[in-house]
C-alpha positions as a Markdown table, in Angstrom:
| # | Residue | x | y | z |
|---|---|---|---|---|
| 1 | Unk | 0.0 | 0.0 | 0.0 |
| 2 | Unk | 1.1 | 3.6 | -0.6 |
| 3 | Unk | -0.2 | 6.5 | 0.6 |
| 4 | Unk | 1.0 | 9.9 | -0.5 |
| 5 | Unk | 0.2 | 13.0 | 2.0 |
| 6 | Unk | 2.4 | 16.1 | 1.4 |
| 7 | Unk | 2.5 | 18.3 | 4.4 |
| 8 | Unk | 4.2 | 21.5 | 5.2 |
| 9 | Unk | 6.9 | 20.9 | 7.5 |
| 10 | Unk | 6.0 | 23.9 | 9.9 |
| 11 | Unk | 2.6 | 22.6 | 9.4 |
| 12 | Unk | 0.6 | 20.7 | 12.5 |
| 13 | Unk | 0.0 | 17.2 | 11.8 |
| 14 | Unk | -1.4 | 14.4 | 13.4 |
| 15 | Unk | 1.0 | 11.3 | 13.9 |
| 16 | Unk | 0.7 | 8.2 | 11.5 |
| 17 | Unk | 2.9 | 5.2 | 13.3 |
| 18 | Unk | 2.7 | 2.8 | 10.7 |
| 19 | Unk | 3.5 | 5.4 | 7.8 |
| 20 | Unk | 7.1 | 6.0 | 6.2 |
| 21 | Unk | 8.0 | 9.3 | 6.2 |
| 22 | Unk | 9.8 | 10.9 | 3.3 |
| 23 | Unk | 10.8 | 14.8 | 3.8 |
| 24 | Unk | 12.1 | 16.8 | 1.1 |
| 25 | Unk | 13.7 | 19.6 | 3.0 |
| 26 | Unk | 15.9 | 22.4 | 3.1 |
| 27 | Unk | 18.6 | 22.1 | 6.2 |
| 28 | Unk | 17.5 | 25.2 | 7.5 |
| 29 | Unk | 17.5 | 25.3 | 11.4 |
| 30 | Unk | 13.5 | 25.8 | 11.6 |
| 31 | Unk | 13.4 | 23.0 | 10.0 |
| 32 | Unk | 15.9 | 21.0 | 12.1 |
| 33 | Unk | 14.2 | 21.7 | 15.1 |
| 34 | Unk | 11.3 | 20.1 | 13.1 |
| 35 | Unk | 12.5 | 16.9 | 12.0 |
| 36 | Unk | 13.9 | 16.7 | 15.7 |
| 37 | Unk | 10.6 | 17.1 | 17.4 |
| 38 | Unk | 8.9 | 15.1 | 14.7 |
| 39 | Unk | 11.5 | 11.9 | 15.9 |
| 40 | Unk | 11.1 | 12.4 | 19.5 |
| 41 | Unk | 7.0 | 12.5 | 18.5 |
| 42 | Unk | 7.1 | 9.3 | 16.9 |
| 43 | Unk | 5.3 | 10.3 | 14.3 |
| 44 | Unk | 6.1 | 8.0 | 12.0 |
| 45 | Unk | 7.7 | 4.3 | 11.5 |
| 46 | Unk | 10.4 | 5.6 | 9.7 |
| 47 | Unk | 12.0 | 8.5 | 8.3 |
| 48 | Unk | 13.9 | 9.3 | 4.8 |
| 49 | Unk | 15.5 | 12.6 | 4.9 |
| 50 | Unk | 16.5 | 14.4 | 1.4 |
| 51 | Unk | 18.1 | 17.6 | 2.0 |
| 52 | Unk | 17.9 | 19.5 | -1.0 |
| 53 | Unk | 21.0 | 21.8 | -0.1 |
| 54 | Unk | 24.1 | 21.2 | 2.0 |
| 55 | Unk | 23.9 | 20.1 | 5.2 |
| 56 | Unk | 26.9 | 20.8 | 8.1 |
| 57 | Unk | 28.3 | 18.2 | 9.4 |
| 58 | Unk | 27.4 | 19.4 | 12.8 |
| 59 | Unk | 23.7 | 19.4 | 11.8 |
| 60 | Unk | 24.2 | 16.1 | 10.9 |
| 61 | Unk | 25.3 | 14.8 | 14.0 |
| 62 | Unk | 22.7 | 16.9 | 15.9 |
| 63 | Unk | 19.9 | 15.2 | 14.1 |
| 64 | Unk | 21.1 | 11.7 | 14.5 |
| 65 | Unk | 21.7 | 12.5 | 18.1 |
| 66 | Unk | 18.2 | 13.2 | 18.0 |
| 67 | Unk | 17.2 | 10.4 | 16.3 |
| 68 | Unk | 18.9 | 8.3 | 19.1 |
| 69 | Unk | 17.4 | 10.2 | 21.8 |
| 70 | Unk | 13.6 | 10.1 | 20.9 |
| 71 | Unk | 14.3 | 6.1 | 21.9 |
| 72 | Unk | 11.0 | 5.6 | 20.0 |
| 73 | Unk | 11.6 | 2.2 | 18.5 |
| 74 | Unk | 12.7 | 3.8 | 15.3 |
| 75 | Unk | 13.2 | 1.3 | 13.0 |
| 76 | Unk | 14.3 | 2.7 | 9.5 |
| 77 | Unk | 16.0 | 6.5 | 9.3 |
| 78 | Unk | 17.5 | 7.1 | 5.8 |
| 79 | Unk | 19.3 | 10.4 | 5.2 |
| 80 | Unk | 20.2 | 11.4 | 1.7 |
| 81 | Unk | 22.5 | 14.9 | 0.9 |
């Protein structure tokens, strides 16, 4: 089954456990502090990140510190740069 939902980032959202998630995002720290908040949410199964510019290293590390940290049973996180 596939289910496609485009969403805002910024926007509210109710979670979908058993749904992939697949962002298309800009690195920006807004949006950091979204994909961080969505992880420790469990909002989803799992998460595929494509960053559509650059991403710093450091950023990098935050969010997979982040991903670590939301201990939510994460079972798939994909990041593509």
């Amino acid at each position: 089954n596939f289910l496609s939902a485009p969403f805002a980032a910024y926007s509210d959202r109710e979670p979908i456990p058993d749904s992939a998630a697949i962002y298309f995002i800009t690195p920006s720290e807004e949006n950091l502090k979204r994909i961080t908040r969505d992880l420790k949410d469990a909002m989803y199964e799992s998460f595929e990140f494509n960053f559509i510019s650059p991403i710093k290293r450091e950023k990098l590390e935050d969010l997979a510190q982040a991903a670590l940290a939301a201990d939510s049973g994460l079972s798939n996180l994909i990041i593509i740069f």
